[in-house]
Short mmCIF file of C-alpha atoms in Angstrom, two decimals:
data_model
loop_
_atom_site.label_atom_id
_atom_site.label_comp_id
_atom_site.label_asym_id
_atom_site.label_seq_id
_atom_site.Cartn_x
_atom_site.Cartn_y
_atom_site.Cartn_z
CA UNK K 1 134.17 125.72 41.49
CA UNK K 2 133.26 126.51 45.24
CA UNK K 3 135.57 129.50 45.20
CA UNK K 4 133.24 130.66 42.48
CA UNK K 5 129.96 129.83 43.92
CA UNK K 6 131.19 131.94 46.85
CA UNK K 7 132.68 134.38 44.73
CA UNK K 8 129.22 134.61 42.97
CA UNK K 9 126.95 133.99 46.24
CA UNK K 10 129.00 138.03 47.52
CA UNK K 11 128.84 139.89 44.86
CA UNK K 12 124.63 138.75 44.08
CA UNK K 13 123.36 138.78 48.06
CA UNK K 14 119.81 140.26 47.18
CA UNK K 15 119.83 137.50 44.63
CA UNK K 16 120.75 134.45 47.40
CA UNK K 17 118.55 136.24 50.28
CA UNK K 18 115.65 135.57 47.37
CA UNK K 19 116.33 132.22 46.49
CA UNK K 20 116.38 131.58 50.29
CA UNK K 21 113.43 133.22 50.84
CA UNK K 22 111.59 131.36 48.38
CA UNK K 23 113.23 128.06 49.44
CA UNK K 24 111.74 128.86 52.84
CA UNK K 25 108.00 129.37 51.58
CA UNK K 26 108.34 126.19 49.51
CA UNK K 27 109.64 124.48 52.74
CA UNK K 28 106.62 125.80 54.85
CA UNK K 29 103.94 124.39 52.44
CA UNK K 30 105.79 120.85 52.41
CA UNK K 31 105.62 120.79 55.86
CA UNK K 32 101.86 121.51 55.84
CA UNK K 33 101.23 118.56 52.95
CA UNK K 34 103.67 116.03 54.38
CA UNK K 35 102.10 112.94 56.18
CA UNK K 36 102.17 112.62 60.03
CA UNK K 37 102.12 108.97 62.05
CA UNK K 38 103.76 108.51 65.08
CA UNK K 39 106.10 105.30 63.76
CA UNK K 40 107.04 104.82 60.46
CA UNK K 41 106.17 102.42 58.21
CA UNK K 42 108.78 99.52 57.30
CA UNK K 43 106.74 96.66 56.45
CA UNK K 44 107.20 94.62 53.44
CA UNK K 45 105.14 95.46 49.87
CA UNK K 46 103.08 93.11 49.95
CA UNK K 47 99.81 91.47 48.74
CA UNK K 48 97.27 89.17 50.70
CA UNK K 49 95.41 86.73 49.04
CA UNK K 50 92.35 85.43 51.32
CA UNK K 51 90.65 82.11 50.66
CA UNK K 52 87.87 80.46 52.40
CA UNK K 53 86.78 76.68 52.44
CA UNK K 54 85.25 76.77 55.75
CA UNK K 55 84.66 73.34 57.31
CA UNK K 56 87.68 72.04 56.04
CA UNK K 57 91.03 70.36 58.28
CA UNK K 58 94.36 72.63 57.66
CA UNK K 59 96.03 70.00 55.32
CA UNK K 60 92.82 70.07 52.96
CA UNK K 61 93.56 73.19 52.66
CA UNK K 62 97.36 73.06 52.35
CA UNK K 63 96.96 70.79 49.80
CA UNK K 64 94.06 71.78 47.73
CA UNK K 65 94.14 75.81 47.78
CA UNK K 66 97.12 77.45 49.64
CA UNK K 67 100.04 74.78 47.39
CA UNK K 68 97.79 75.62 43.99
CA UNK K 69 97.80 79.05 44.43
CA UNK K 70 101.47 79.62 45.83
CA UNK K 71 103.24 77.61 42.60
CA UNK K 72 101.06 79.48 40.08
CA UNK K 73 101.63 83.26 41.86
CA UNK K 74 105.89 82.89 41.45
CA UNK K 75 105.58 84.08 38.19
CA UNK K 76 104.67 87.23 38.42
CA UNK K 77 106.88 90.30 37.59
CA UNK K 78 108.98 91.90 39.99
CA UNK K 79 108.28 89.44 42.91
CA UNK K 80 110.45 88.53 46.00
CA UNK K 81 108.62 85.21 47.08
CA UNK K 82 105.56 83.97 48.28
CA UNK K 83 104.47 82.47 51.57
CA UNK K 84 101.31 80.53 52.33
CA UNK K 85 100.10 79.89 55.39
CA UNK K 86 96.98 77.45 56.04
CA UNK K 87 94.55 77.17 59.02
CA UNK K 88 91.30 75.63 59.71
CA UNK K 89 88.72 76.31 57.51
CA UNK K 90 91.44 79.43 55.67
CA UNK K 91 94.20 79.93 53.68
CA UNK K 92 96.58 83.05 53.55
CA UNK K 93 98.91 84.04 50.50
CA UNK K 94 101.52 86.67 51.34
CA UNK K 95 103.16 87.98 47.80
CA UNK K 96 105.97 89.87 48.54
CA UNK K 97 107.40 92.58 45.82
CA UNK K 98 110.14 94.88 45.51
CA UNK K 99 110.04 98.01 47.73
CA UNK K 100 110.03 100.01 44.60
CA UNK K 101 107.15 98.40 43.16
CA UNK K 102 103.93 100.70 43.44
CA UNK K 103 101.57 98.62 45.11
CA UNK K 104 98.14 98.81 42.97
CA UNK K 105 100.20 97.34 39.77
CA UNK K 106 101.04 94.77 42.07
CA UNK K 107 97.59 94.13 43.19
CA UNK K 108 96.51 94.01 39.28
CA UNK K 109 98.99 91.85 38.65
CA UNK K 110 98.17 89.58 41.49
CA UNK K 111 94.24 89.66 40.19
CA UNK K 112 95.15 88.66 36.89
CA UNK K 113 97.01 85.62 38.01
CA UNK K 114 94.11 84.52 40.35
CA UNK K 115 91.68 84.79 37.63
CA UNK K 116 93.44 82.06 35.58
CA UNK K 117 94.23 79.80 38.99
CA UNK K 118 90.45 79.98 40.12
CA UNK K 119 89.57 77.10 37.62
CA UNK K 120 92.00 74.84 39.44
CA UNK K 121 90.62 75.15 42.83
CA UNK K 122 87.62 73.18 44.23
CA UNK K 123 83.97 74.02 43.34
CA UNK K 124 82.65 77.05 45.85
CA UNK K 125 86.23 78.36 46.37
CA UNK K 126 87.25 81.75 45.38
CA UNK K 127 90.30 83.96 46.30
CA UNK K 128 90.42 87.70 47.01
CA UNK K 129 92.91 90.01 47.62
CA UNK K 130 93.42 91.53 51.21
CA UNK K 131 92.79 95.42 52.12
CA UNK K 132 95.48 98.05 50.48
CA UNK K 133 96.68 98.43 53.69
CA UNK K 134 100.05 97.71 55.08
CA UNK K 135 101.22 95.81 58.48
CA UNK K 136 100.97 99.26 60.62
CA UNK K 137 97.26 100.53 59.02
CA UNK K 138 95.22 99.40 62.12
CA UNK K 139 95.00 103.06 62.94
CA UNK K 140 91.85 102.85 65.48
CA UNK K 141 89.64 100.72 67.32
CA UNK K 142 85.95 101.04 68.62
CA UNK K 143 83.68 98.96 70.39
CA UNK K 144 80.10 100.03 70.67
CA UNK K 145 78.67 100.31 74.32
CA UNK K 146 75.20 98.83 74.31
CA UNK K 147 74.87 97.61 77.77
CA UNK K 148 71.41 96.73 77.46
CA UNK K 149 71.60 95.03 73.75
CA UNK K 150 72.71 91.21 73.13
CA UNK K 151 75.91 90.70 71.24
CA UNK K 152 74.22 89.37 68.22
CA UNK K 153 72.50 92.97 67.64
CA UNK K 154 75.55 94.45 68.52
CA UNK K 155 77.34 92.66 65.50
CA UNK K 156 74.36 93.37 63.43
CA UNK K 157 74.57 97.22 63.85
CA UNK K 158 78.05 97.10 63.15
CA UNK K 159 77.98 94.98 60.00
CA UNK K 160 75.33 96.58 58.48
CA UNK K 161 75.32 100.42 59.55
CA UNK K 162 78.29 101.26 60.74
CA UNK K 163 80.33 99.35 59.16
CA UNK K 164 79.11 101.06 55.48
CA UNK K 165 79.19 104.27 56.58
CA UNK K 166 82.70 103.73 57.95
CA UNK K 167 84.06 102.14 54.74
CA UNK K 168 83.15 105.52 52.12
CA UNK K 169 85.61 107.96 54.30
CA UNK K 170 88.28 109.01 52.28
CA UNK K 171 91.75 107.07 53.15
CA UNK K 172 89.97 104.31 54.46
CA UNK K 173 90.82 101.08 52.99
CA UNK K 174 88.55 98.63 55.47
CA UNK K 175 85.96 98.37 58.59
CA UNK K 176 86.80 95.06 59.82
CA UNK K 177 84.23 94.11 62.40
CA UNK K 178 85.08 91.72 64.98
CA UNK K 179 83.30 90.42 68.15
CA UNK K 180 79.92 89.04 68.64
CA UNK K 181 77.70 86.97 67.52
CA UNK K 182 77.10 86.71 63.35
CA UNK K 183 72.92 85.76 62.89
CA UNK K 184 72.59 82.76 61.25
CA UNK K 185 69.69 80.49 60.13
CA UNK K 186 70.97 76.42 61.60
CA UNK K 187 69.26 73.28 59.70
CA UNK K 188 69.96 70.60 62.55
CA UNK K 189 69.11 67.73 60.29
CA UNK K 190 67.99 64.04 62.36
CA UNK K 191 70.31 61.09 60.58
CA UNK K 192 67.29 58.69 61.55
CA UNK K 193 65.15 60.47 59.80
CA UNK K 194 66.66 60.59 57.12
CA UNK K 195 66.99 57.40 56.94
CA UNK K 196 63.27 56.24 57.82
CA UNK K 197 62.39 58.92 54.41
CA UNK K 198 65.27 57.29 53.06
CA UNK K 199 66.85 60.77 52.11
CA UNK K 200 70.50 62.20 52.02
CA UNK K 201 71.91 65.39 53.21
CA UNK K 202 72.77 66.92 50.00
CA UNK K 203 69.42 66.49 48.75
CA UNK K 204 67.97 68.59 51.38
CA UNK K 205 71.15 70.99 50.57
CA UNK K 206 70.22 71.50 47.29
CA UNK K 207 66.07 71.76 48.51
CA UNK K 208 66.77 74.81 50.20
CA UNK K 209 69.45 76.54 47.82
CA UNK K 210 67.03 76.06 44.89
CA UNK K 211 63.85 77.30 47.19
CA UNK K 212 66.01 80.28 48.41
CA UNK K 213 66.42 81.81 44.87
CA UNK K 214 64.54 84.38 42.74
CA UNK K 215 64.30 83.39 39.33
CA UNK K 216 62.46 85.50 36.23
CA UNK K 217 60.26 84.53 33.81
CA UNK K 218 59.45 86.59 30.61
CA UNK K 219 57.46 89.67 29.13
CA UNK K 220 54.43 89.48 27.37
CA UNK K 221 51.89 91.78 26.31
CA UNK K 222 47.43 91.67 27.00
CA UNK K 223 46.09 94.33 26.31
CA UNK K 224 48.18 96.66 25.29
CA UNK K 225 50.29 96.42 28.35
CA UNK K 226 53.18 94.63 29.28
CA UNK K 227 53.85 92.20 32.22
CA UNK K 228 56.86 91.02 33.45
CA UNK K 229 56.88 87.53 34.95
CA UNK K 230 59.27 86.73 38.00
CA UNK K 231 59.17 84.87 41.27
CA UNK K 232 60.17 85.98 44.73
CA UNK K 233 61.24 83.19 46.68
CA UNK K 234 64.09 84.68 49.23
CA UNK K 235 63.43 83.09 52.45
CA UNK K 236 62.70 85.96 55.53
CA UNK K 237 61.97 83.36 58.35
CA UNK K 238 62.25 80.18 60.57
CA UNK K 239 58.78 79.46 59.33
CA UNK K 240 59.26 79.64 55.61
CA UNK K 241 62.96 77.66 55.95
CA UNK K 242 60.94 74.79 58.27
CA UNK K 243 58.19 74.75 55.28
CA UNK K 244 60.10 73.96 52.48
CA UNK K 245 59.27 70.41 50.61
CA UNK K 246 62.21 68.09 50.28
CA UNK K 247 60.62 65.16 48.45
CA UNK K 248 56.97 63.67 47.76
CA UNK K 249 55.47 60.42 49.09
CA UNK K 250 52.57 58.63 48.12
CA UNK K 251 51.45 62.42 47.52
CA UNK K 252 52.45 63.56 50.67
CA UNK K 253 55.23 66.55 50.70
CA UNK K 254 57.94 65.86 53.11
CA UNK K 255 59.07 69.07 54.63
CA UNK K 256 62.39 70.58 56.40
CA UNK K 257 60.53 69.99 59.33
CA UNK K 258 60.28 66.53 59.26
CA UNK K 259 63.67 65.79 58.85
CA UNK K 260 65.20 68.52 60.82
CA UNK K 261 65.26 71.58 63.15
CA UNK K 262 65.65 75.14 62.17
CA UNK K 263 66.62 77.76 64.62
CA UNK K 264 68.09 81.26 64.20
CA UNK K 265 71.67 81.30 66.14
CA UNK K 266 75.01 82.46 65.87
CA UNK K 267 77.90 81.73 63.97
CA UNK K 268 80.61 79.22 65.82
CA UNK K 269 83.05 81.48 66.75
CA UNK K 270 86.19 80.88 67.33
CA UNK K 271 87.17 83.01 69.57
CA UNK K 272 85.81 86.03 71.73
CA UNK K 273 86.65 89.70 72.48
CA UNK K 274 86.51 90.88 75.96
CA UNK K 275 86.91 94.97 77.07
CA UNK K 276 88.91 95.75 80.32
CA UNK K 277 87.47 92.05 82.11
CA UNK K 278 83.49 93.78 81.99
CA UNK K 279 82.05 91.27 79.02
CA UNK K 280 81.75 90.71 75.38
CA UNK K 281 81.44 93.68 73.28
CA UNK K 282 81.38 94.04 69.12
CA UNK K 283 83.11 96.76 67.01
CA UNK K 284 85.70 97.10 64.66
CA UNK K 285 88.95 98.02 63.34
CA UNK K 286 89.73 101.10 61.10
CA UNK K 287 92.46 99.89 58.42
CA UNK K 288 94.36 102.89 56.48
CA UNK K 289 94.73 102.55 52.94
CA UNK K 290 98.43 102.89 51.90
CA UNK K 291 100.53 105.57 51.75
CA UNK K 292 97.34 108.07 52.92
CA UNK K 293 97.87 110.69 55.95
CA UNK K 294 97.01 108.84 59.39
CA UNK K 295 96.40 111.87 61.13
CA UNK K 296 94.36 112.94 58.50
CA UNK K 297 92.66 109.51 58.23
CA UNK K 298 91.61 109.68 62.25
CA UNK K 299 90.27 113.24 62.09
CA UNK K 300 88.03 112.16 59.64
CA UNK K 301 86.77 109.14 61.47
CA UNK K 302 85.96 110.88 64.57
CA UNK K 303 83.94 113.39 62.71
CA UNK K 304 81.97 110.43 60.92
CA UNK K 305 81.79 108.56 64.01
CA UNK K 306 79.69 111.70 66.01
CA UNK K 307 77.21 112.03 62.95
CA UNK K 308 76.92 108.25 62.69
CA UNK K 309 75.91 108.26 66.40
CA UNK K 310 72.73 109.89 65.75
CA UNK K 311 71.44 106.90 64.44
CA UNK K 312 72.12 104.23 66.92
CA UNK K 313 69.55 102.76 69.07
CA UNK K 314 69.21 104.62 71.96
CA UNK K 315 71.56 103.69 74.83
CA UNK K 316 74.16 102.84 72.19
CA UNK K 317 77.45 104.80 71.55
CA UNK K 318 81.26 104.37 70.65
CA UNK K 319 83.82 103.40 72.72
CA UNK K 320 87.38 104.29 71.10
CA UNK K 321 89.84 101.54 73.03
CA UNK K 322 92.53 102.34 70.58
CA UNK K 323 93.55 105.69 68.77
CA UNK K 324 96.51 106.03 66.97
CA UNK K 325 95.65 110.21 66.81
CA UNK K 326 96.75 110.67 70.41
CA UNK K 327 100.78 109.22 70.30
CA UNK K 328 100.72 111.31 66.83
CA UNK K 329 100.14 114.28 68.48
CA UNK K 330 101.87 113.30 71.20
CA UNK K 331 105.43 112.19 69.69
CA UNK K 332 105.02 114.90 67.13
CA UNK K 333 104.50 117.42 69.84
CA UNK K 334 107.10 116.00 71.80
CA UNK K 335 109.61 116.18 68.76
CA UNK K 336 108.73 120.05 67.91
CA UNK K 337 109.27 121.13 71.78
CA UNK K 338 112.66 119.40 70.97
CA UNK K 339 113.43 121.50 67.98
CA UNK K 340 112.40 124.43 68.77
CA UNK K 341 114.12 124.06 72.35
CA UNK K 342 117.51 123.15 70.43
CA UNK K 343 117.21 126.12 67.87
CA UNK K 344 117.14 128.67 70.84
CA UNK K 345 119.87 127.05 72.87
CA UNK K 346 121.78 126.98 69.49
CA UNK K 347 120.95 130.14 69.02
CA UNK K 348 122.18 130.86 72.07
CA UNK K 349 125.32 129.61 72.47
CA UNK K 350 126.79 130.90 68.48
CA UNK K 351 125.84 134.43 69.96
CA UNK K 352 127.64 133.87 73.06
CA UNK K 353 130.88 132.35 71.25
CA UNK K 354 131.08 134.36 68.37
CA UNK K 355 130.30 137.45 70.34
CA UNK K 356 129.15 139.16 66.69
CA UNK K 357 125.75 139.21 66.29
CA UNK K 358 125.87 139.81 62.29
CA UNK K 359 128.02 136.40 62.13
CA UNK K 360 125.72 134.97 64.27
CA UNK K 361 122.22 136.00 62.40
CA UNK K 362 123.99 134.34 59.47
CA UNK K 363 124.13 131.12 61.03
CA UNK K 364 121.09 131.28 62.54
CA UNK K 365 119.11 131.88 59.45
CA UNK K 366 120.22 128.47 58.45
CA UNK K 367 118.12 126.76 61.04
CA UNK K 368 114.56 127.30 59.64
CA UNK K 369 115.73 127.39 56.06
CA UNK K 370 117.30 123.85 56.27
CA UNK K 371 114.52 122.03 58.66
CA UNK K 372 111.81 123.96 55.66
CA UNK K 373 113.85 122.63 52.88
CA UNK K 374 113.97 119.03 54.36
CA UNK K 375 110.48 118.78 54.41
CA UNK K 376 110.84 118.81 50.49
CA UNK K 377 112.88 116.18 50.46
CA UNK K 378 110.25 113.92 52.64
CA UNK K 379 108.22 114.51 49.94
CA UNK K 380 109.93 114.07 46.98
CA UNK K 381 110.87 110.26 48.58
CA UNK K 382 107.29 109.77 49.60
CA UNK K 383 108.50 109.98 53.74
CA UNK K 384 105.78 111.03 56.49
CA UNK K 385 106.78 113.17 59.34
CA UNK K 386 107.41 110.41 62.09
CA UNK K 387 109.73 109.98 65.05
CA UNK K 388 112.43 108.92 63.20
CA UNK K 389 112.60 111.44 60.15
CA UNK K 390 112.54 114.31 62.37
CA UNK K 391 114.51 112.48 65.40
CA UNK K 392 117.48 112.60 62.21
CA UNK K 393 116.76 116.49 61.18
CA UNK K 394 116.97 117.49 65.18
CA UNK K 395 120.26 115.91 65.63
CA UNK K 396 121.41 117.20 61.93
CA UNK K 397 120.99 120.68 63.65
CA UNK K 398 124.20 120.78 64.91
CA UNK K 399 125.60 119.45 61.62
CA UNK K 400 124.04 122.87 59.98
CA UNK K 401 125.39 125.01 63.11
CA UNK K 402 129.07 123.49 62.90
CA UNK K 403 129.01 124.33 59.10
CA UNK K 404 128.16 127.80 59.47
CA UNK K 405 130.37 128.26 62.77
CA UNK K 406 133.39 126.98 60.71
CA UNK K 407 132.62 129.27 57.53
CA UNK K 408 132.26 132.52 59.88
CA UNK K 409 135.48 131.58 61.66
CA UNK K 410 137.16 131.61 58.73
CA UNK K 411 135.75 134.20 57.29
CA UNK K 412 136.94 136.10 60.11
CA UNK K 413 140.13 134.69 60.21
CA UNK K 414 141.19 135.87 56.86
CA UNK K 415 139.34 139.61 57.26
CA UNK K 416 141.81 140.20 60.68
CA UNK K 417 144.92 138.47 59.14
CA UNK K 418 144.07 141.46 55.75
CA UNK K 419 143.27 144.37 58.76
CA UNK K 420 146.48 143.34 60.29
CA UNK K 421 148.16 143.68 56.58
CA UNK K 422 146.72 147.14 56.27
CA UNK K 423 147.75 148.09 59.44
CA UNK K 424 151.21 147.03 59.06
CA UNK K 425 150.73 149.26 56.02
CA UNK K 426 149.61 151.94 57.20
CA UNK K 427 152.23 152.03 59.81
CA UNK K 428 155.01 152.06 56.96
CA UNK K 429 153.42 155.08 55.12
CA UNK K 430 153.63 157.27 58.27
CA UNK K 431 157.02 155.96 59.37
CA UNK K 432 158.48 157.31 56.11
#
């Protein structure tokens, strides 16, 4: 069969110079659609389910949201197992599928599970499913360097400005803003007033919630012209909170105000984020959806990042503390010098060896066409270009050269043993 190949590869050259050709051109455009991160990704397929009870102690939470949720998720299709982890106030579900399992069926299958578990869970509670992004997304980091703005403004630009015009870039699967302080309105209720009004706490929970609530009424017609009936009753300030009737005595209203405090503040916080030892700062982390192009993904960032910039308060600006971009371009870089380096000292050395450049331009025509045609490969299995897949096609280089050195050799062998046939030949015919 090989014998024919060959046979068939000598006798159709233009043919096989064509097919290479092409194979080349294919190669080049795979190289320019193929993926490019510095490290590649290995981490599990997996699906995080978030829950929050806040307030609550760990085994509260062990035992009334992480255990319901981890016994009724092992039934799904195609799973590995299922790990829970519980914290204060939190609970974490890690479902872990098959690596061939494409991730958004897993996620739908994960949803559709949760939707029949909610029901069991405590009143208020509700899971949701973690960013499509895997263990190595966290592609950048920014802070934004307001040194004359609090941190509680800081947070406030990023949750509601940057933050949303962030999240629509293509490739993006989450903004996650951290640092700061998260605005807040606190009811710091008096326990002996409450008792002197003899009142409880939920009562003045449930005060609030029902006077911080738009409700609508109906449509009816005077006339000739409709009206539609509704109430407004979102609350916009301390004032308004501080106003808000709890219960009537002897005709008198008895107000937030009575019973309590209200002050705007921060969230508690349990934890803070300090830049390079010079103070607090807020900003947030750029998560890559899966399987998308990080190098692409960063680009595109940066270029949202300098047209988001035009409106921050003045003074303001991003601060990149971590990009991802610059070891891309670096290790790639680094790798290419490599090739290229090895293909001329290849090169090189099968010229000086063979000492026949035609033998040698055959072997050395196998460099690009192999490294092009790899890149086809990477994409039919779905691999980016990262230090290890091309760290494994620079050291198969000398795989290709040794091939084509041992062909030629042979080739050559067998031509000089037939010239020394036909000499030996020859030499008869004149002898007689």
């Amino acid at each position: 069969m090989v014998h024919k190949i060959i046979e068939w590869s000598m006798r159709n050259r233009f043919i096989v110079l064509l097919l290479s050709a092409g194979l080349f051109v294919w190669g080049i455009f795979a190289v320019q659609k193929n993926p490019i991160d510095a490290i590649p990704d290995l981490s599990e397929n997996q699906v995080i389910v978030f829950t929050e009870w806040m307030g609550r102690s760990p085994q509260l939470i062990e035992d009334q949201v992480t255990y319901p949720l981890v016994t009724n998720l092992q039934g799904i299709p195609k799973i590995k197992y299922v790990r829970g982890s519980s914290m204060f106030g939190m609970s974490f579900i890690y479902v872990i599928f098959e690596d061939d399992v494409d991730v958004y069926w897993a996620r739908e299958r994960v949803m559709e599970r949760i939707s029949t578990i909610s029901k069991t869970l405590p009143d208020g509670v509700a899971p949701q499913l973690g960013p499509d992004g895997t263990g190595v997304g966290h592609v950048l980091w920014y802070t934004l360097d307001a040194p004359d703005m609090d941190l509680g403004e800081q947070r406030a630009i990023q949750d509601w400005y940057v933050k949303f015009a962030l999240q629509n870039i293509p490739g993006v699967s989450e903004i996650a803003s951290f640092g700061g302080f998260q605005k807040q309105y606190q009811i710091n209720i008096d326990p002996n007033k409450l008792l002197y009004y003899k009142l409880s706490v939920p009562q003045v929970i449930s005060a609030v919630r029902s006077n911080n609530n738009e409700s609508g009424g109906r449509k009816f017609e005077m006339s000739n012209m409709g009206y539609i009936i509704k109430t407004s009753g979102y609350l916009k300030s301390i004032a308004e909170i501080a106003n808000i009737p709890v219960k009537n005595q002897n005709g008198i209203p008895i107000k937030v105000s009575d019973l309590a405090t209200v002050q705007m503040t921060g969230e508690t916080r349990l934890g803070i984020f300090d830049q390079d030892g010079k103070g607090e700062r807020a900003g947030g982390i750029v998560v890559m959806r899966y399987g998308e192009n990080a190098a692409e993904v960063i680009d595109k960032v940066k270029a949202k990042m300098k047209e988001v910039s035009k409106g921050l308060p003045k003074g303001v600006k991003f601060d990149i503390v971590y990009d991802r971009g610059e070891l891309i371009k670096e290790s790639i870089d680094s790798i290419k010098h490599t090739l290229i380096e090895e293909m001329i000292v290849v090169s090189l050395i099968v010229l000086v060896f063979l000492f026949h450049w035609r033998s040698a331009l055959s072997i050395i025509i196998q460099i690009p066409i192999t490294i092009a045609a790899s890149f086809i490969l990477l994409n039919a299995f779905d691999i980016s270009s990262n230090i290890m897949s091309l760290t494994g096609i620079a050291l198969a280089i000398g795989v290709i050269v040794d091939n084509g050195i041992i062909m030629s050799e042979n080739a050559y062998k067998h031509l000089a043993e037939r010239y020394e046939l036909w000499e030996k030949d020859q030499n008869k015919t004149t002898t007689s």
